[in-house]
Amino acid sequence: MLTDAILINLALFASFYLRFAEENITYYFNKYSDTIWQAAIVGTIVFLMAFHLFGMYKNIWRYASVRELLSIVYAVTVGAAGTFIVTFFISPLRLPHSVSVYFWLLAVLLIGGLRFSQRMRRENSIFAVSSKSQRKVLIIGAGEAGVLALRELKKRDFQEGLPVGFIDDSKDKINLHIQGFPVLGPREDIPEIVNRYDVDEIIIAIPSAEGEVIREVVEICKETRVSLKIMPGVYDILSGKISVSPIRDVQVEDLLGRDPVTMDLDEVAGYLKNQVVLVTGAGGSIGSELCRQIVKFNPARLILVGHGENSIFDIEQELKDYPVCTEIMDIKDTGKVDLVFAKYKPNVVFHAAAHKHVPLMEANPEEALKNNVLGTSNLAAAADEHGVKTFVLISTDKAVNPTSIMGATKRLAEMIIQDYDTQSNTKYVAVRFGNVLGSRGSVIPTFKRQIAAGGPVTVTDPRMTRFFMTIPEASQLVIQAGAMASGGEIFILDMGKPVKIVDLAKDLIRLSGFEPGKEIDIIFSGIRPGEKLYEEILTSEEGTTATRHKRIFVARPNLIDREAIDSLLAIIRERGSYLEKEEIKAAIRMLLPNFRKEAVPQKTLAVQPTEGTEPAEAAMKRKQTEAGI
């Protein structure tokens, strides 16, 4: 404030001098002396009040921009106008108009120059430091995101790299400059520009571009063999989806070749707000992300249910600031399931707990049958008994025309909840999607471990394809499905085109800085038991209808044989742990008659009948006869 007071008076006296410098300055100074001194006192007070009014003492001026410059202009204008209005009424002589103009111009220059000198000093120090940096950066995208990337580097004093310029396909921008850095050319020139400027790192700053465009840009950048990073959208950062530095390494998720699925937050918030929500498998990849999404909608209570104590402890600690409760529970334990539902009276249930690893379930089919089928039945029954409003089962595309034990048990789980929907006030729905990138046991962590070990990367078959989605997409789809549920539906995500696993492996090797086939080998191990070359998302009987969400479809429900379901559940309860593999296949065929039909010999499954029902052994024999076993 003291410096401002000095500068204000300096501007006033200098403006008077400029007006009368070529005349008799002493004469005019004596003539206007009283007016000048009054203007100096009034101006100092009025200007300082105006500066406070426009917040000029609350800014950090080394980060000043156009907005701060405008605040200086407005404050000086108010101060100058106030000064001359007051002096007009109290002074014996009115100051000349030219003095007023000079005063305003000099005040803007002196007050603004003082403040922006801090910014200029910072800029000079940045470039002095950056001249020593050996790391050169090329920014792809000369739009808002590209400028943000430049500011991110500048904020760190260019210690992490000095931009050589921008790449942009817009012909109107090429050869122009952004904050002193040139737009060098379109994307096709990237390899040549990288060589010309000896670029060490490329930052992709086009978050609004479609996935296919990102993939094309990445393909071009791969030829350069330099480090590659990407800048996500601003809304990703604001939504909390990204909580670290905005600039990150390119990930395989960026190469899916389709736009990410987004959720109708207003619609979702209505059915979760102030409700008791229960999530099974809450410690898993999908379950934990579901919990993170759900707490944003202010549920009355969120119940975290899981069998593994360590993973439940981790998610409980992460969400400890929200109204959460935890229950360690085996969903195969009917009594405990009933106790938990009676205790919390949940309104919405998300069933994410499942055995999902195909090879492991081929080796332990009885566990898949007990956990995925019997466990789902226990939860569905408890939901019906305790008045749950909505029950959402998380299924998989492997449930369509299944060839694996895991896929077959998930299809049976779908049939169970569809059957319950026909006889309960609870709305039962299932959500079916493909492989989830980054989830536990998925192919990406496996590939990364193999690359870190120096290879080789193992792919089962060069023809194998899969549908992929990200963990946030999967979780949002599940929540969205609950909002759209009317009962009995199987919701399906439009996952774009299937991706070849071998292409995914090659992309990941290149993103890790290696050349596939030269530095890291890819070997083909052969299809494992239960695997298919490609996955489907619909059975031939289901078909689809559109929903109000353009990326979600609903499969038409099939007729379910309730008698067969009851017989199968009775067999699992009585002999689940002791069933042989061939007996398990025969049991599955009670509801899925085409499951491995050629491989299943006749088997008789013995189980004690329950009162009021057809003996399970007789039902099994009848079903086997009908299925042609």
JSON list of C-alpha atoms in Angstrom, two decimals, residues 179-304:
[
{"chain": "A", "resi": 179, "resn": "GLN", "atom": "CA", "xyz": [2.50, -18.38, -25.51]},
{"chain": "A", "resi": 180, "resn": "GLY", "atom": "CA", "xyz": [5.71, -18.24, -27.51]},
{"chain": "A", "resi": 181, "resn": "PHE", "atom": "CA", "xyz": [5.70, -21.86, -28.72]},
{"chain": "A", "resi": 182, "resn": "PRO", "atom": "CA", "xyz": [5.03, -22.69, -32.41]},
{"chain": "A", "resi": 183, "resn": "VAL", "atom": "CA", "xyz": [2.40, -24.99, -33.93]},
{"chain": "A", "resi": 184, "resn": "LEU", "atom": "CA", "xyz": [4.76, -27.13, -36.01]},
{"chain": "A", "resi": 185, "resn": "GLY", "atom": "CA", "xyz": [2.43, -29.19, -38.20]},
{"chain": "A", "resi": 186, "resn": "PRO", "atom": "CA", "xyz": [-0.24, -31.92, -38.43]},
{"chain": "A", "resi": 187, "resn": "ARG", "atom": "CA", "xyz": [-0.08, -35.38, -36.87]},
{"chain": "A", "resi": 188, "resn": "GLU", "atom": "CA", "xyz": [1.44, -36.93, -40.02]},
{"chain": "A", "resi": 189, "resn": "ASP", "atom": "CA", "xyz": [4.60, -34.85, -39.39]},
{"chain": "A", "resi": 190, "resn": "ILE", "atom": "CA", "xyz": [5.16, -36.20, -35.87]},
{"chain": "A", "resi": 191, "resn": "PRO", "atom": "CA", "xyz": [8.01, -38.63, -36.74]},
{"chain": "A", "resi": 192, "resn": "GLU", "atom": "CA", "xyz": [9.87, -35.97, -38.76]},
{"chain": "A", "resi": 193, "resn": "ILE", "atom": "CA", "xyz": [9.41, -33.29, -36.06]},
{"chain": "A", "resi": 194, "resn": "VAL", "atom": "CA", "xyz": [10.56, -35.68, -33.32]},
{"chain": "A", "resi": 195, "resn": "ASN", "atom": "CA", "xyz": [13.78, -36.32, -35.26]},
{"chain": "A", "resi": 196, "resn": "ARG", "atom": "CA", "xyz": [14.32, -32.66, -36.16]},
{"chain": "A", "resi": 197, "resn": "TYR", "atom": "CA", "xyz": [13.96, -31.35, -32.59]},
{"chain": "A", "resi": 198, "resn": "ASP", "atom": "CA", "xyz": [15.38, -34.43, -30.83]},
{"chain": "A", "resi": 199, "resn": "VAL", "atom": "CA", "xyz": [12.16, -34.82, -28.80]},
{"chain": "A", "resi": 200, "resn": "ASP", "atom": "CA", "xyz": [12.31, -36.96, -25.63]},
{"chain": "A", "resi": 201, "resn": "GLU", "atom": "CA", "xyz": [8.61, -37.05, -24.72]},
{"chain": "A", "resi": 202, "resn": "ILE", "atom": "CA", "xyz": [5.23, -36.62, -26.41]},
{"chain": "A", "resi": 203, "resn": "ILE", "atom": "CA", "xyz": [2.14, -35.43, -24.52]},
{"chain": "A", "resi": 204, "resn": "ILE", "atom": "CA", "xyz": [-1.25, -36.17, -26.11]},
{"chain": "A", "resi": 205, "resn": "ALA", "atom": "CA", "xyz": [-3.56, -33.31, -25.12]},
{"chain": "A", "resi": 206, "resn": "ILE", "atom": "CA", "xyz": [-6.75, -33.99, -27.09]},
{"chain": "A", "resi": 207, "resn": "PRO", "atom": "CA", "xyz": [-9.09, -35.46, -24.42]},
{"chain": "A", "resi": 208, "resn": "SER", "atom": "CA", "xyz": [-12.24, -34.63, -26.42]},
{"chain": "A", "resi": 209, "resn": "ALA", "atom": "CA", "xyz": [-11.12, -36.79, -29.35]},
{"chain": "A", "resi": 210, "resn": "GLU", "atom": "CA", "xyz": [-12.78, -40.16, -29.96]},
{"chain": "A", "resi": 211, "resn": "GLY", "atom": "CA", "xyz": [-10.98, -43.34, -28.94]},
{"chain": "A", "resi": 212, "resn": "GLU", "atom": "CA", "xyz": [-10.25, -44.22, -32.56]},
{"chain": "A", "resi": 213, "resn": "VAL", "atom": "CA", "xyz": [-8.45, -40.90, -33.10]},
{"chain": "A", "resi": 214, "resn": "ILE", "atom": "CA", "xyz": [-6.39, -41.41, -29.95]},
{"chain": "A", "resi": 215, "resn": "ARG", "atom": "CA", "xyz": [-5.46, -44.87, -31.18]},
{"chain": "A", "resi": 216, "resn": "GLU", "atom": "CA", "xyz": [-4.35, -43.48, -34.56]},
{"chain": "A", "resi": 217, "resn": "VAL", "atom": "CA", "xyz": [-2.21, -40.82, -32.88]},
{"chain": "A", "resi": 218, "resn": "VAL", "atom": "CA", "xyz": [-0.65, -43.41, -30.59]},
{"chain": "A", "resi": 219, "resn": "GLU", "atom": "CA", "xyz": [0.12, -45.64, -33.58]},
{"chain": "A", "resi": 220, "resn": "ILE", "atom": "CA", "xyz": [1.99, -42.74, -35.25]},
{"chain": "A", "resi": 221, "resn": "CYS", "atom": "CA", "xyz": [3.83, -41.90, -32.02]},
{"chain": "A", "resi": 222, "resn": "LYS", "atom": "CA", "xyz": [4.94, -45.52, -31.57]},
{"chain": "A", "resi": 223, "resn": "GLU", "atom": "CA", "xyz": [7.21, -45.15, -34.59]},
{"chain": "A", "resi": 224, "resn": "THR", "atom": "CA", "xyz": [9.23, -42.50, -32.75]},
{"chain": "A", "resi": 225, "resn": "ARG", "atom": "CA", "xyz": [10.16, -44.77, -29.79]},
{"chain": "A", "resi": 226, "resn": "VAL", "atom": "CA", "xyz": [9.95, -41.83, -27.34]},
{"chain": "A", "resi": 227, "resn": "SER", "atom": "CA", "xyz": [8.11, -41.64, -24.02]},
{"chain": "A", "resi": 228, "resn": "LEU", "atom": "CA", "xyz": [4.37, -41.13, -24.45]},
{"chain": "A", "resi": 229, "resn": "LYS", "atom": "CA", "xyz": [1.94, -39.49, -22.00]},
{"chain": "A", "resi": 230, "resn": "ILE", "atom": "CA", "xyz": [-1.68, -38.40, -22.21]},
{"chain": "A", "resi": 231, "resn": "MET", "atom": "CA", "xyz": [-3.75, -35.65, -20.65]},
{"chain": "A", "resi": 232, "resn": "PRO", "atom": "CA", "xyz": [-7.29, -36.63, -19.58]},
{"chain": "A", "resi": 233, "resn": "GLY", "atom": "CA", "xyz": [-10.33, -34.38, -19.80]},
{"chain": "A", "resi": 234, "resn": "VAL", "atom": "CA", "xyz": [-10.86, -31.62, -17.28]},
{"chain": "A", "resi": 235, "resn": "TYR", "atom": "CA", "xyz": [-14.16, -33.22, -16.22]},
{"chain": "A", "resi": 236, "resn": "ASP", "atom": "CA", "xyz": [-12.32, -36.43, -15.36]},
{"chain": "A", "resi": 237, "resn": "ILE", "atom": "CA", "xyz": [-10.23, -34.42, -12.92]},
{"chain": "A", "resi": 238, "resn": "LEU", "atom": "CA", "xyz": [-13.17, -32.46, -11.48]},
{"chain": "A", "resi": 239, "resn": "SER", "atom": "CA", "xyz": [-15.27, -35.61, -11.03]},
{"chain": "A", "resi": 240, "resn": "GLY", "atom": "CA", "xyz": [-12.55, -37.20, -8.92]},
{"chain": "A", "resi": 241, "resn": "LYS", "atom": "CA", "xyz": [-11.93, -40.00, -11.39]},
{"chain": "A", "resi": 242, "resn": "ILE", "atom": "CA", "xyz": [-8.38, -38.70, -11.68]},
{"chain": "A", "resi": 243, "resn": "SER", "atom": "CA", "xyz": [-6.86, -37.34, -8.50]},
{"chain": "A", "resi": 244, "resn": "VAL", "atom": "CA", "xyz": [-3.19, -37.14, -9.47]},
{"chain": "A", "resi": 245, "resn": "SER", "atom": "CA", "xyz": [-1.23, -34.98, -11.90]},
{"chain": "A", "resi": 246, "resn": "PRO", "atom": "CA", "xyz": [-3.33, -34.26, -15.01]},
{"chain": "A", "resi": 247, "resn": "ILE", "atom": "CA", "xyz": [-0.57, -35.54, -17.28]},
{"chain": "A", "resi": 248, "resn": "ARG", "atom": "CA", "xyz": [-0.06, -39.31, -17.05]},
{"chain": "A", "resi": 249, "resn": "ASP", "atom": "CA", "xyz": [1.32, -42.23, -19.02]},
{"chain": "A", "resi": 250, "resn": "VAL", "atom": "CA", "xyz": [-0.73, -43.56, -21.92]},
{"chain": "A", "resi": 251, "resn": "GLN", "atom": "CA", "xyz": [-2.67, -46.62, -20.77]},
{"chain": "A", "resi": 252, "resn": "VAL", "atom": "CA", "xyz": [-4.23, -49.48, -22.69]},
{"chain": "A", "resi": 253, "resn": "GLU", "atom": "CA", "xyz": [-7.67, -48.11, -21.76]},
{"chain": "A", "resi": 254, "resn": "ASP", "atom": "CA", "xyz": [-6.96, -45.16, -24.07]},
{"chain": "A", "resi": 255, "resn": "LEU", "atom": "CA", "xyz": [-6.71, -47.55, -27.04]},
{"chain": "A", "resi": 256, "resn": "LEU", "atom": "CA", "xyz": [-10.15, -49.23, -26.82]},
{"chain": "A", "resi": 257, "resn": "GLY", "atom": "CA", "xyz": [-11.22, -47.38, -29.95]},
{"chain": "A", "resi": 258, "resn": "ARG", "atom": "CA", "xyz": [-14.55, -46.15, -28.58]},
{"chain": "A", "resi": 259, "resn": "ASP", "atom": "CA", "xyz": [-15.89, -43.35, -26.42]},
{"chain": "A", "resi": 260, "resn": "PRO", "atom": "CA", "xyz": [-16.19, -44.09, -22.69]},
{"chain": "A", "resi": 261, "resn": "VAL", "atom": "CA", "xyz": [-19.66, -44.81, -21.34]},
{"chain": "A", "resi": 262, "resn": "THR", "atom": "CA", "xyz": [-21.05, -42.06, -19.12]},
{"chain": "A", "resi": 263, "resn": "MET", "atom": "CA", "xyz": [-23.80, -42.23, -16.55]},
{"chain": "A", "resi": 264, "resn": "ASP", "atom": "CA", "xyz": [-26.98, -40.18, -16.07]},
{"chain": "A", "resi": 265, "resn": "LEU", "atom": "CA", "xyz": [-26.13, -38.93, -12.58]},
{"chain": "A", "resi": 266, "resn": "ASP", "atom": "CA", "xyz": [-29.47, -37.20, -11.98]},
{"chain": "A", "resi": 267, "resn": "GLU", "atom": "CA", "xyz": [-31.38, -40.39, -12.73]},
{"chain": "A", "resi": 268, "resn": "VAL", "atom": "CA", "xyz": [-29.10, -42.55, -10.61]},
{"chain": "A", "resi": 269, "resn": "ALA", "atom": "CA", "xyz": [-29.04, -40.31, -7.58]},
{"chain": "A", "resi": 270, "resn": "GLY", "atom": "CA", "xyz": [-32.77, -40.74, -7.04]},
{"chain": "A", "resi": 271, "resn": "TYR", "atom": "CA", "xyz": [-32.81, -44.45, -6.27]},
{"chain": "A", "resi": 272, "resn": "LEU", "atom": "CA", "xyz": [-29.66, -44.55, -4.11]},
{"chain": "A", "resi": 273, "resn": "LYS", "atom": "CA", "xyz": [-30.02, -41.36, -2.07]},
{"chain": "A", "resi": 274, "resn": "ASN", "atom": "CA", "xyz": [-30.98, -41.99, 1.57]},
{"chain": "A", "resi": 275, "resn": "GLN", "atom": "CA", "xyz": [-31.23, -45.75, 0.89]},
{"chain": "A", "resi": 276, "resn": "VAL", "atom": "CA", "xyz": [-29.50, -48.66, 2.58]},
{"chain": "A", "resi": 277, "resn": "VAL", "atom": "CA", "xyz": [-27.28, -50.25, -0.06]},
{"chain": "A", "resi": 278, "resn": "LEU", "atom": "CA", "xyz": [-25.55, -53.63, 0.26]},
{"chain": "A", "resi": 279, "resn": "VAL", "atom": "CA", "xyz": [-22.64, -54.69, -1.98]},
{"chain": "A", "resi": 280, "resn": "THR", "atom": "CA", "xyz": [-21.32, -58.25, -1.99]},
{"chain": "A", "resi": 281, "resn": "GLY", "atom": "CA", "xyz": [-17.75, -58.80, -3.10]},
{"chain": "A", "resi": 282, "resn": "ALA", "atom": "CA", "xyz": [-17.10, -55.24, -1.92]},
{"chain": "A", "resi": 283, "resn": "GLY", "atom": "CA", "xyz": [-13.36, -55.82, -1.70]},
{"chain": "A", "resi": 284, "resn": "GLY", "atom": "CA", "xyz": [-12.96, -56.91, -5.33]},
{"chain": "A", "resi": 285, "resn": "SER", "atom": "CA", "xyz": [-12.07, -54.77, -8.32]},
{"chain": "A", "resi": 286, "resn": "ILE", "atom": "CA", "xyz": [-15.66, -54.14, -9.44]},
{"chain": "A", "resi": 287, "resn": "GLY", "atom": "CA", "xyz": [-17.18, -54.26, -5.96]},
{"chain": "A", "resi": 288, "resn": "SER", "atom": "CA", "xyz": [-14.78, -51.70, -4.50]},
{"chain": "A", "resi": 289, "resn": "GLU", "atom": "CA", "xyz": [-15.27, -49.31, -7.43]},
{"chain": "A", "resi": 290, "resn": "LEU", "atom": "CA", "xyz": [-19.04, -49.73, -7.05]},
{"chain": "A", "resi": 291, "resn": "CYS", "atom": "CA", "xyz": [-18.70, -48.64, -3.43]},
{"chain": "A", "resi": 292, "resn": "ARG", "atom": "CA", "xyz": [-16.64, -45.58, -4.40]},
{"chain": "A", "resi": 293, "resn": "GLN", "atom": "CA", "xyz": [-19.33, -44.56, -6.88]},
{"chain": "A", "resi": 294, "resn": "ILE", "atom": "CA", "xyz": [-22.27, -45.26, -4.58]},
{"chain": "A", "resi": 295, "resn": "VAL", "atom": "CA", "xyz": [-21.06, -43.10, -1.68]},
{"chain": "A", "resi": 296, "resn": "LYS", "atom": "CA", "xyz": [-21.17, -40.06, -4.00]},
{"chain": "A", "resi": 297, "resn": "PHE", "atom": "CA", "xyz": [-24.98, -40.34, -4.04]},
{"chain": "A", "resi": 298, "resn": "ASN", "atom": "CA", "xyz": [-25.40, -40.05, -0.25]},
{"chain": "A", "resi": 299, "resn": "PRO", "atom": "CA", "xyz": [-26.88, -43.42, 0.72]},
{"chain": "A", "resi": 300, "resn": "ALA", "atom": "CA", "xyz": [-28.23, -43.68, 4.25]},
{"chain": "A", "resi": 301, "resn": "ARG", "atom": "CA", "xyz": [-25.82, -46.59, 4.81]},
{"chain": "A", "resi": 302, "resn": "LEU", "atom": "CA", "xyz": [-23.52, -48.69, 2.66]},
{"chain": "A", "resi": 303, "resn": "ILE", "atom": "CA", "xyz": [-22.95, -52.30, 3.74]},
{"chain": "A", "resi": 304, "resn": "LEU", "atom": "CA", "xyz": [-19.62, -53.75, 2.58]}
]
